[in-house]
Short mmCIF file of C-alpha atoms (C1' of nucleotides) in Angstrom, two decimals:
data_model
loop_
_atom_site.label_atom_id
_atom_site.label_comp_id
_atom_site.label_asym_id
_atom_site.label_seq_id
_atom_site.Cartn_x
_atom_site.Cartn_y
_atom_site.Cartn_z
CA MET A 1 55.71 82.99 -170.05
CA LEU A 2 53.53 80.39 -168.80
CA ASP A 3 54.24 78.85 -165.36
CA LEU A 4 56.38 75.63 -165.72
CA GLN A 5 54.47 73.77 -163.13
CA TYR A 6 51.20 74.80 -164.70
CA ILE A 7 52.26 73.34 -168.26
CA CYS A 8 53.44 70.06 -166.67
CA ASP A 9 50.19 69.80 -164.53
CA HIS A 10 47.93 70.63 -167.42
CA VAL A 11 49.53 69.19 -170.49
CA ASP A 12 46.35 68.34 -172.31
CA GLU A 13 44.84 71.90 -171.69
CA VAL A 14 48.09 73.77 -172.65
CA ALA A 15 48.29 71.52 -175.90
CA ARG A 16 44.58 72.16 -176.89
CA ASN A 17 45.16 76.02 -176.27
CA CYS A 18 48.41 75.93 -178.45
CA ARG A 19 46.26 74.27 -181.31
CA ASN A 20 43.68 76.86 -180.83
CA ARG A 21 46.11 79.70 -181.19
CA GLY A 22 47.97 78.04 -184.10
CA VAL A 23 51.23 77.64 -182.27
CA GLN A 24 53.27 74.61 -182.51
CA VAL A 25 55.07 73.59 -179.15
CA ASP A 26 56.41 70.08 -178.01
CA ILE A 27 54.64 69.96 -174.62
CA GLU A 28 56.13 66.56 -173.94
CA LYS A 29 59.78 67.79 -174.52
CA ILE A 30 59.03 70.56 -171.88
CA VAL A 31 57.79 67.96 -169.41
CA THR A 32 60.83 65.74 -170.06
CA LEU A 33 63.34 68.69 -169.78
CA ARG A 34 61.68 69.94 -166.47
CA GLN A 35 62.02 66.51 -164.82
CA ARG A 36 65.79 66.37 -165.71
CA ARG A 37 66.21 69.79 -164.50
CA GLY A 38 64.88 68.97 -161.10
CA GLU A 39 67.32 66.03 -161.02
CA LEU A 40 70.17 68.26 -161.80
CA ILE A 41 69.29 70.91 -159.35
CA THR A 42 69.02 68.35 -156.53
CA THR A 43 72.32 66.67 -157.34
CA GLY A 44 73.91 70.09 -157.62
CA ASP A 45 72.58 71.22 -154.14
CA LYS A 46 73.80 68.05 -152.70
CA LEU A 47 77.36 68.50 -154.18
CA ARG A 48 77.52 71.97 -152.92
CA HIS A 49 76.31 71.01 -149.53
CA ASP A 50 79.09 68.37 -149.43
CA HIS A 51 81.82 70.93 -150.60
CA LYS A 52 80.52 73.43 -148.14
CA GLU A 53 80.85 70.73 -145.33
CA SER A 54 84.04 69.60 -146.17
CA SER A 55 85.60 73.00 -146.58
CA ALA A 56 84.35 73.96 -142.93
CA LYS A 57 86.34 71.23 -141.74
CA ILE A 58 89.75 72.45 -143.11
CA PRO A 59 90.49 75.33 -140.64
CA GLN A 60 89.82 72.97 -137.84
CA GLU A 61 92.08 69.96 -139.13
CA SER A 62 95.39 69.99 -137.20
CA ASP A 63 96.81 66.78 -139.03
CA PRO A 64 98.63 68.48 -142.04
CA ARG A 65 98.11 65.20 -143.95
CA LYS A 66 94.19 65.01 -143.47
CA LYS A 67 94.03 68.54 -144.33
CA GLN A 68 95.65 67.93 -147.72
CA GLU A 69 93.17 65.22 -148.34
CA LEU A 70 90.49 67.57 -147.44
CA ILE A 71 91.72 70.23 -149.82
CA ALA A 72 92.01 67.61 -152.56
CA ARG A 73 88.58 66.50 -152.05
CA GLY A 74 87.32 70.04 -152.19
CA LYS A 75 89.04 70.21 -155.65
CA ASP A 76 87.19 67.27 -156.87
CA LEU A 77 83.79 68.47 -155.74
CA LYS A 78 84.48 71.88 -157.22
CA GLN A 79 85.08 70.16 -160.70
CA GLU A 80 81.89 68.09 -160.16
CA ILE A 81 79.88 71.17 -159.31
CA ALA A 82 81.26 72.98 -162.42
CA ALA A 83 80.06 69.99 -164.62
CA ASN A 84 76.69 69.94 -163.02
CA GLU A 85 76.26 73.72 -163.41
CA ALA A 86 77.26 73.34 -167.33
CA GLU A 87 74.86 70.72 -167.95
CA LEU A 88 72.01 72.64 -166.15
CA ARG A 89 72.82 75.83 -167.81
CA ASP A 90 72.57 74.27 -171.26
CA LEU A 91 69.39 72.44 -170.19
CA GLU A 92 67.64 75.55 -168.79
CA ALA A 93 68.59 77.35 -171.82
CA GLU A 94 66.79 74.75 -173.98
CA LEU A 95 63.80 74.75 -171.61
CA ARG A 96 63.32 78.31 -171.63
CA SER A 97 63.46 78.80 -175.34
CA GLU A 98 60.80 75.91 -175.48
CA GLN A 99 58.59 77.46 -172.71
CA ALA A 100 58.86 80.90 -174.33
CA LEU A 101 57.00 79.49 -177.33
CA VAL A 102 54.03 78.43 -175.43
CA PRO A 103 51.38 81.35 -175.63
CA ASN A 104 49.21 82.52 -172.49
CA MET A 105 46.17 80.54 -171.80
CA THR A 106 42.98 82.12 -173.39
CA HIS A 107 39.79 83.46 -171.82
CA PRO A 108 36.89 80.83 -172.19
CA ASP A 109 34.82 83.41 -174.02
CA ALA A 110 37.21 84.53 -176.54
CA PRO A 111 36.14 83.18 -180.00
CA VAL A 112 38.06 80.16 -181.15
CA GLY A 113 39.51 80.46 -184.72
CA GLY A 114 42.12 80.62 -187.14
CA ASP A 115 42.60 84.22 -188.19
CA ASP A 116 40.83 87.46 -188.05
CA ASP A 117 37.76 86.26 -189.86
CA ALA A 118 37.00 84.45 -186.60
CA ASN A 119 37.01 87.75 -184.53
CA ARG A 120 33.69 88.56 -182.99
CA VAL A 121 32.10 91.93 -183.14
CA VAL A 122 30.97 92.57 -179.50
CA ARG A 123 29.16 95.56 -180.19
CA GLN A 124 28.90 98.49 -182.84
CA VAL A 125 28.47 102.07 -181.41
CA GLY A 126 27.50 105.20 -183.55
CA ASP A 127 25.74 105.44 -187.01
CA ILE A 128 27.96 104.94 -189.94
CA PRO A 129 27.77 108.17 -191.89
CA THR A 130 26.34 108.37 -195.39
CA PHE A 131 27.77 111.07 -197.71
CA ASP A 132 25.84 112.64 -200.46
CA PHE A 133 29.04 113.11 -202.23
CA GLN A 134 32.27 110.77 -203.00
CA PRO A 135 34.11 110.76 -199.72
CA LEU A 136 37.94 111.37 -199.83
CA ASN A 137 40.47 109.24 -198.06
CA HIS A 138 42.82 110.72 -195.37
CA VAL A 139 45.54 111.22 -197.75
CA GLU A 140 43.44 113.22 -200.33
CA LEU A 141 42.09 115.14 -197.53
CA ALA A 142 45.48 115.95 -196.11
CA GLU A 143 46.81 116.96 -199.50
CA LYS A 144 43.71 119.32 -200.07
CA HIS A 145 44.25 121.10 -196.71
CA ASP A 146 48.13 120.88 -196.50
CA LEU A 147 47.67 118.41 -193.19
CA ILE A 148 50.75 116.04 -193.75
CA ASP A 149 53.84 116.21 -195.99
CA LEU A 150 54.65 112.54 -196.80
CA GLU A 151 57.16 113.62 -199.57
CA ALA A 152 59.22 115.60 -196.99
CA GLY A 153 59.07 112.73 -194.61
CA SER A 154 60.38 110.26 -197.28
CA ARG A 155 63.21 112.69 -198.36
CA VAL A 156 64.31 113.24 -194.77
CA ALA A 157 63.82 109.82 -193.17
CA GLY A 158 62.55 107.51 -195.70
CA HIS A 159 59.11 105.85 -196.62
CA GLY A 160 57.01 105.56 -193.74
CA PHE A 161 57.85 109.06 -192.11
CA TYR A 162 55.77 112.05 -192.36
CA TYR A 163 55.44 115.68 -191.31
CA LEU A 164 52.14 116.92 -189.79
CA LYS A 165 51.46 120.56 -190.70
CA ASN A 166 48.89 123.16 -189.57
CA GLU A 167 45.69 121.99 -187.95
CA ALA A 168 47.11 118.53 -187.94
CA VAL A 169 49.76 119.56 -185.30
CA LEU A 170 47.24 121.25 -183.17
CA MET A 171 45.03 118.12 -183.56
CA GLU A 172 47.61 115.98 -182.37
CA MET A 173 48.19 118.00 -179.25
CA ALA A 174 44.55 118.15 -178.83
CA LEU A 175 44.11 114.47 -178.97
CA ILE A 176 46.89 113.86 -176.47
CA GLN A 177 45.34 116.40 -174.23
CA LEU A 178 41.96 114.87 -174.23
CA ALA A 179 43.38 111.29 -173.85
CA LEU A 180 45.48 112.53 -170.79
CA GLN A 181 42.58 114.24 -169.30
CA LYS A 182 40.36 111.21 -169.66
CA VAL A 183 42.94 108.62 -168.19
CA ALA A 184 43.94 111.06 -165.41
CA ALA A 185 40.23 111.40 -164.52
CA ALA A 186 39.93 107.54 -164.51
CA GLY A 187 42.87 107.28 -161.80
CA PHE A 188 45.73 106.58 -164.04
CA THR A 189 49.13 108.45 -162.91
CA LEU A 190 50.57 110.22 -165.72
CA HIS A 191 53.99 109.48 -167.07
CA ALA A 192 56.21 110.77 -169.91
CA THR A 193 58.92 108.07 -170.48
CA PRO A 194 62.20 107.78 -172.22
CA ASP A 195 61.84 106.91 -176.01
CA LEU A 196 65.00 104.79 -175.71
CA ALA A 197 65.80 101.90 -173.69
CA ARG A 198 68.80 99.60 -172.99
CA ASP A 199 68.76 96.46 -175.29
CA SER A 200 68.72 94.38 -171.84
CA VAL A 201 65.41 95.99 -170.91
CA LEU A 202 63.88 95.16 -174.40
CA GLU A 203 65.15 91.62 -174.16
CA GLY A 204 63.75 91.22 -170.55
CA ILE A 205 60.38 92.17 -172.03
CA GLY A 206 60.52 89.83 -174.87
CA PHE A 207 61.88 92.03 -177.77
CA SER A 208 64.94 91.10 -179.70
CA PRO A 209 66.37 94.54 -180.82
CA ARG A 210 69.21 93.38 -183.07
CA GLY A 211 68.27 90.15 -184.64
CA PRO A 212 67.38 89.88 -188.63
CA GLU A 213 63.78 89.87 -188.04
CA THR A 214 63.62 92.72 -185.70
CA GLN A 215 60.98 95.32 -185.43
CA ILE A 216 63.06 97.42 -183.56
CA TYR A 217 65.44 100.44 -184.47
CA SER A 218 68.60 100.37 -182.43
CA VAL A 219 71.22 103.16 -182.20
CA GLU A 220 74.73 102.22 -183.43
CA GLN A 221 77.74 102.11 -181.15
CA THR A 222 75.40 102.05 -178.03
CA ASP A 223 73.37 99.42 -176.24
CA LEU A 224 70.18 101.63 -176.73
CA SER A 225 66.97 101.08 -179.09
CA LEU A 226 64.03 103.12 -179.77
CA VAL A 227 61.13 101.71 -178.11
CA ALA A 228 58.30 100.23 -180.15
CA THR A 229 55.72 100.80 -177.40
CA ALA A 230 55.67 102.31 -173.99
CA GLU A 231 55.05 98.69 -172.58
CA ILE A 232 58.91 98.38 -172.89
CA THR A 233 59.80 101.28 -170.52
CA LEU A 234 56.71 100.63 -168.37
CA GLY A 235 57.60 96.92 -168.10
CA GLY A 236 61.30 98.17 -167.11
CA MET A 237 59.76 100.38 -164.71
CA PHE A 238 57.83 97.56 -162.81
CA LYS A 239 60.45 94.71 -163.47
CA ASP A 240 61.40 92.90 -160.33
CA GLN A 241 59.22 95.04 -158.03
CA ILE A 242 57.31 93.47 -155.21
CA LEU A 243 54.32 95.25 -154.55
CA GLU A 244 51.77 95.69 -151.75
CA ALA A 245 48.47 94.01 -152.46
CA ALA A 246 46.65 96.92 -150.76
CA ASN A 247 48.02 99.22 -153.58
CA LEU A 248 46.80 97.29 -156.40
CA PRO A 249 45.58 97.82 -158.96
CA ILE A 250 48.28 100.30 -160.06
CA LYS A 251 47.18 102.31 -163.05
CA VAL A 252 49.57 104.27 -165.11
CA ALA A 253 49.11 106.13 -168.34
CA VAL A 254 52.07 107.34 -170.37
CA ILE A 255 52.69 109.51 -173.26
CA SER A 256 55.36 108.10 -175.57
CA HIS A 257 56.66 107.93 -179.14
CA CYS A 258 56.60 104.50 -180.77
CA PHE A 259 59.11 103.60 -183.35
CA ARG A 260 58.76 100.59 -185.63
CA THR A 261 60.59 99.17 -188.67
CA GLU A 262 57.41 97.46 -189.88
CA ALA A 263 59.82 95.38 -191.97
CA GLY A 264 57.89 93.63 -194.69
CA ALA A 265 54.54 95.57 -194.11
CA HIS A 266 54.37 97.21 -197.49
CA GLY A 267 51.11 96.84 -199.09
CA ALA A 268 47.63 98.36 -200.02
CA ALA A 269 46.64 99.54 -196.69
CA THR A 270 49.94 101.32 -196.01
CA ARG A 271 49.31 104.42 -197.90
CA GLY A 272 49.50 107.60 -195.79
CA ILE A 273 49.84 107.55 -192.19
CA TYR A 274 47.82 104.28 -191.31
CA ARG A 275 51.16 102.39 -190.76
CA VAL A 276 54.12 104.61 -189.92
CA HIS A 277 57.56 104.26 -188.36
CA GLN A 278 56.98 106.75 -185.75
CA PHE A 279 53.74 107.87 -183.85
CA THR A 280 52.87 109.44 -180.59
CA LYS A 281 50.58 107.41 -178.29
CA VAL A 282 49.06 107.72 -174.93
CA GLU A 283 49.22 104.19 -173.49
CA MET A 284 47.37 102.71 -170.39
CA PHE A 285 48.93 100.00 -168.37
CA ALA A 286 47.86 98.38 -165.03
CA VAL A 287 49.27 95.96 -162.67
CA THR A 288 46.58 94.20 -160.66
CA GLY A 289 45.86 91.19 -158.48
CA PRO A 290 44.58 88.05 -160.20
CA ASP A 291 40.85 88.61 -159.16
CA GLN A 292 41.16 92.27 -160.70
CA SER A 293 42.47 91.88 -164.06
CA ASP A 294 38.92 91.14 -165.86
CA ALA A 295 37.48 94.15 -164.31
CA VAL A 296 40.37 96.41 -165.04
CA HIS A 297 40.27 95.06 -168.68
CA GLU A 298 36.62 96.10 -169.08
CA GLU A 299 37.55 99.47 -167.47
CA ILE A 300 40.23 100.01 -170.00
CA VAL A 301 37.91 99.11 -172.97
CA ALA A 302 35.25 101.50 -171.38
CA ILE A 303 37.70 104.37 -171.42
CA GLU A 304 38.84 103.59 -175.18
CA GLU A 305 35.19 103.60 -176.02
CA ASP A 306 34.44 106.95 -174.18
CA PHE A 307 37.32 108.62 -176.06
CA PHE A 308 35.80 107.69 -179.50
CA GLN A 309 32.42 108.35 -178.22
CA ALA A 310 33.66 111.85 -177.29
CA LEU A 311 34.92 112.31 -180.76
CA LYS A 312 31.71 111.03 -181.93
CA ILE A 313 33.16 108.59 -184.28
CA PRO A 314 31.40 105.30 -185.05
CA TYR A 315 33.57 102.11 -184.16
CA GLN A 316 33.00 98.52 -183.21
CA VAL A 317 34.57 96.44 -180.46
CA ILE A 318 36.18 93.16 -181.35
CA ASP A 319 36.99 90.17 -179.21
CA THR A 320 39.92 89.01 -180.93
CA ALA A 321 39.95 85.27 -181.92
CA THR A 322 42.51 82.81 -180.38
CA GLY A 323 44.37 82.56 -183.76
CA ASP A 324 44.85 86.35 -183.91
CA LEU A 325 46.07 86.75 -180.51
CA GLY A 326 49.66 87.54 -179.66
CA GLY A 327 51.57 85.31 -177.09
CA PRO A 328 51.07 87.33 -173.96
CA ALA A 329 47.44 88.06 -174.47
CA TYR A 330 44.81 86.04 -172.37
CA ARG A 331 41.95 88.22 -173.97
CA LYS A 332 42.27 91.16 -176.27
CA TYR A 333 39.69 93.79 -177.35
CA ASP A 334 40.55 95.91 -180.30
CA LEU A 335 38.44 99.10 -181.20
CA GLU A 336 38.09 99.62 -184.81
CA ALA A 337 37.03 103.15 -185.97
CA TRP A 338 34.81 103.49 -189.13
CA MET A 339 37.02 105.02 -191.89
CA PRO A 340 35.02 106.09 -194.90
CA GLY A 341 38.03 106.47 -197.12
CA ARG A 342 39.34 103.18 -196.54
CA GLY A 343 38.78 100.22 -199.09
CA GLU A 344 35.82 100.46 -201.31
CA GLY A 345 33.18 102.52 -199.65
CA GLY A 346 34.85 102.55 -196.18
CA GLU A 347 36.00 99.93 -193.71
CA PHE A 348 36.63 99.67 -190.16
CA GLY A 349 40.31 100.12 -189.19
CA GLU A 350 42.01 99.31 -185.81
CA VAL A 351 42.66 102.27 -183.65
CA THR A 352 43.13 100.87 -180.22
CA SER A 353 43.75 97.58 -178.45
CA ALA A 354 43.25 96.44 -174.97
CA SER A 355 44.99 93.29 -173.73
CA ASN A 356 44.85 91.37 -170.54
CA CYS A 357 47.94 89.44 -170.20
CA THR A 358 47.15 87.89 -166.74
CA ASP A 359 50.41 86.79 -165.34
CA TYR A 360 52.12 85.97 -168.54
CA GLN A 361 54.35 89.11 -168.78
CA ALA A 362 54.45 89.61 -165.23
CA ARG A 363 56.02 86.25 -164.67
CA ARG A 364 58.98 87.08 -167.13
CA LEU A 365 59.27 90.57 -165.55
CA ALA A 366 59.02 89.26 -161.86
CA ILE A 367 56.27 91.73 -161.19
CA ARG A 368 54.89 90.36 -157.79
CA PHE A 369 52.79 91.37 -154.95
CA LYS A 370 52.42 90.39 -151.29
CA THR A 371 49.63 90.38 -148.96
CA PRO A 372 50.43 90.81 -145.13
CA GLU A 373 48.47 87.78 -144.30
CA ALA A 374 50.10 85.27 -146.71
CA LYS A 375 53.82 84.32 -146.79
CA GLY A 376 55.76 84.70 -150.05
CA THR A 377 54.62 86.57 -153.21
CA GLN A 378 52.32 86.04 -156.05
CA ILE A 379 52.64 87.06 -159.67
CA ALA A 380 50.77 90.12 -160.51
CA HIS A 381 48.58 90.54 -163.54
CA THR A 382 49.24 93.16 -166.18
CA LEU A 383 47.19 94.85 -168.86
CA ASN A 384 47.63 97.41 -171.48
CA GLY A 385 45.53 99.37 -173.69
CA THR A 386 45.82 102.44 -175.97
CA ALA A 387 44.25 105.72 -174.92
CA VAL A 388 44.99 107.10 -178.36
CA ALA A 389 47.39 106.48 -181.24
CA VAL A 390 47.51 109.82 -182.87
CA THR A 391 47.91 108.90 -186.55
CA ARG A 392 45.08 106.36 -186.49
CA ALA A 393 42.90 108.76 -184.60
CA LEU A 394 43.60 111.50 -187.16
CA ILE A 395 42.57 109.33 -190.14
CA ALA A 396 39.19 108.48 -188.48
CA ILE A 397 38.38 111.98 -187.76
CA TRP A 398 39.23 113.47 -190.98
CA GLU A 399 37.36 110.95 -192.98
CA ASN A 400 34.36 111.09 -190.75
CA TYR A 401 34.20 114.79 -190.45
CA GLN A 402 34.61 115.83 -194.12
CA GLN A 403 31.81 118.02 -195.48
CA ALA A 404 30.24 118.26 -199.04
CA ASP A 405 31.93 121.59 -199.38
CA GLY A 406 35.44 120.00 -198.90
CA THR A 407 36.10 121.41 -195.34
CA ILE A 408 36.70 119.22 -192.30
CA VAL A 409 34.82 119.97 -189.14
CA ILE A 410 36.82 119.81 -185.90
CA PRO A 411 35.05 117.58 -183.31
CA GLU A 412 33.55 119.71 -180.62
CA VAL A 413 35.71 118.20 -177.76
CA LEU A 414 38.94 119.05 -179.44
CA ARG A 415 37.95 122.77 -180.38
CA PRO A 416 39.19 124.33 -177.04
CA TRP A 417 42.90 123.09 -178.04
CA VAL A 418 42.65 123.69 -181.76
CA GLY A 419 41.22 126.95 -181.54
CA LYS A 420 38.83 126.72 -184.47
CA ASP A 421 35.90 124.57 -185.64
CA ARG A 422 36.70 123.85 -189.08
CA ILE A 423 39.56 123.07 -191.54
CA GLY A 424 39.39 124.92 -194.74
"C1'" G B 1 83.98 113.79 -171.04
"C1'" G B 2 88.06 114.16 -166.74
"C1'" A B 3 89.27 113.14 -161.13
"C1'" G B 4 87.72 111.10 -156.60
"C1'" A B 5 84.23 108.57 -153.15
"C1'" G B 6 80.64 104.78 -152.69
"C1'" A B 7 76.74 100.72 -153.60
"C1'" U B 8 75.23 95.22 -147.50
"C1'" G B 9 68.43 93.06 -145.44
"C1'" C B 10 61.87 97.68 -145.04
"C1'" C B 11 65.56 101.88 -143.19
"C1'" G B 12 70.27 103.17 -140.79
"C1'" G B 13 74.59 100.71 -140.24
"C1'" A B 14 78.98 96.78 -138.74
"C1'" G B 15 81.77 93.50 -141.27
"C1'" U B 16 88.81 93.15 -145.29
"C1'" G B 17 89.52 85.31 -146.94
"C1'" G B 18 87.01 80.26 -142.79
"C1'" U B 19 80.80 77.93 -138.00
"C1'" C B 20 78.18 85.37 -142.25
"C1'" G B 21 72.19 84.62 -144.46
"C1'" A B 22 74.92 88.43 -142.37
"C1'" A B 23 76.40 92.00 -135.67
"C1'" C B 24 73.92 96.28 -133.62
"C1'" G B 25 70.05 100.08 -133.76
"C1'" G B 26 65.31 101.68 -135.87
"C1'" A B 27 60.64 100.56 -138.28
"C1'" C B 28 56.98 96.51 -138.34
"C1'" U B 29 53.95 92.20 -136.28
"C1'" G B 30 52.57 89.05 -132.08
"C1'" G B 31 52.93 88.21 -126.63
"C1'" U B 32 53.74 89.80 -121.24
"C1'" C B 33 52.43 93.84 -118.20
"C1'" U B 34 48.31 97.86 -117.82
"C1'" U B 35 41.56 100.05 -117.00
"C1'" G B 36 43.55 101.80 -121.87
"C1'" A B 37 47.84 103.62 -124.07
"C1'" A B 38 53.01 104.66 -123.64
"C1'" A B 39 57.51 102.65 -121.69
"C1'" A B 40 59.89 98.05 -120.52
"C1'" C B 41 60.64 92.87 -121.49
"C1'" C B 42 60.20 88.26 -124.74
"C1'" A B 43 59.51 86.40 -129.54
"C1'" G B 44 59.12 87.13 -134.85
"C1'" C B 45 60.53 89.75 -138.99
"C1'" G B 46 63.95 88.86 -146.95
"C1'" U B 47 63.64 86.53 -151.84
"C1'" A B 48 63.68 82.43 -155.16
"C1'" C B 49 64.85 77.40 -156.40
"C1'" C B 50 64.60 71.80 -155.44
"C1'" G B 51 61.95 68.40 -152.25
"C1'" C B 52 55.57 64.79 -150.34
"C1'" A B 53 58.18 66.18 -146.07
"C1'" A B 54 62.44 66.78 -143.00
"C1'" G B 55 65.40 69.60 -145.08
"C1'" G B 56 68.81 71.53 -148.59
"C1'" U B 57 70.87 75.33 -152.10
"C1'" A B 58 71.59 80.43 -153.98
"C1'" C B 59 71.44 85.60 -153.40
"C1'" C B 60 75.67 91.35 -149.39
"C1'" G B 61 74.52 96.73 -157.15
"C1'" G B 62 75.17 93.14 -161.89
"C1'" G B 63 78.81 89.80 -164.46
"C1'" G B 64 83.26 86.91 -164.69
"C1'" G B 65 87.88 85.29 -162.01
"C1'" U B 66 91.24 83.60 -157.98
"C1'" U B 67 90.75 79.92 -153.79
"C1'" C B 68 89.38 73.66 -150.66
"C1'" G B 69 86.66 78.31 -148.87
"C1'" A B 70 84.82 85.07 -150.91
"C1'" A B 71 80.18 90.24 -148.50
"C1'" U B 72 85.60 90.36 -148.03
"C1'" C B 73 91.17 89.68 -153.15
"C1'" C B 74 91.20 90.51 -158.69
"C1'" C B 75 88.92 92.25 -163.74
"C1'" C B 76 84.80 94.32 -166.44
"C1'" C B 77 80.01 96.64 -166.32
"C1'" U B 78 75.86 99.65 -164.16
"C1'" C B 79 74.35 103.35 -161.00
"C1'" U B 80 74.70 107.11 -157.00
"C1'" C B 81 77.46 111.27 -154.81
"C1'" U B 82 81.40 115.37 -154.87
"C1'" C B 83 84.52 118.49 -157.97
"C1'" C B 84 85.95 120.03 -163.06
"C1'" G B 85 84.48 120.55 -168.36
"C1'" C B 86 80.25 121.03 -171.59
"C1'" C B 87 75.20 122.39 -172.54
"C1'" A B 88 69.14 122.97 -174.03
#
RNA sequence: GGAGAGAUGCCGGAGUGGUCGAACGGACUGGUCUUGAAAACCAGCGUACCGCAAGGUACCGGGGGUUCGAAUCCCCCUCUCUCCGCCA
């Protein structure tokens, strides 16, 4: 959520930013509602002040008739206050829903453009492999080596679920281990979080768990839902906290499972385990001061790159265009790994993403910090990035490491945990 | 799941309907004193919102209610502790 004061002080810039991002918002309406809100609060405060004052006189009033008058006046004021509050409540609801539509401001260097065609490739690392045979895609490779069972997944839980088998199981654990080691070495405190959270927490973070358009699985007869990303549980962890500036940046990493209904996402690219309803992820999350977030953003991307460099998988870093940014992101880098079995002759496929949300998320969550010198608190900045999303990483590994003889070589860094150097 | 107790400011802890945003103690910050430190003494010490400001309003786990007036009374919820049951 963007600061109300900021929106009203920078109407033109905010409106331009909304256009760049392809979002329709009535900024003028927000300005008008805010003005009315101020009026209502002022009159409400005054009414409460009068009410308090006249109530305080009652115990000292000895004349019973005057006392009754004061009580009657109190009753009147009470009604006026209730009317004022009702109007304010309605107005604030309207204001909030309008305000929630306004996306975050955008980093000045982010490419401006309507869709993912406008995304800018920042750099490409690693050589795209050439095969002197027809490379298989990850579904064919998995079939050949008995690495995933999609049929059993469908039978038991439905389309979009899968069983990992044999080396795939070991590789999942290996990828998690590698990711945890790297993020711990980079100073992130490791966590394992609940995979369910109260609906109130989801809502607080901006997900709507039970609506018709929801991407969230919710558990019947409870107020719990399965988390779509550890952002939910981590956001819940920091919600309403007032942190010490000296302790920033706070960097946490978390292993969690992600559950997504992916409603309406059936298409060509959904075969196999590229888009699934459940996957395991190691996620980085940081709470920083305003002047630290850009640097931490670069740090998170560097860790993501280091991970894929360690796996020796070619990738490119994308600076996401304005029209393709989610609401909270100020700037977002995606890592796209080369997937030789994807499309016609290979394509890059998204494997991680790293967002700097500046104060947009933190404002809604009331994640603040204070400095000893200054009075009051400031809104912190939050960032998140994927260390590893297991299923996507598996696809990239299998497809890049396939050999002419049909075997799949295990990346060297994973061998200690997998216990072998080759599948098949 | 059952029975009981509880939730107050950074911490401890008073406060059971009316000058309570909240006694008192500790911690912390500044000052006096001291060669320096300690002790002692004095002062300060929450968050948010509205307002140019003066100032005002709200907040005693969360939400609702009673009342002219609620930290205090009533209802619902959440959490913590003790005991019982169940259990990887």
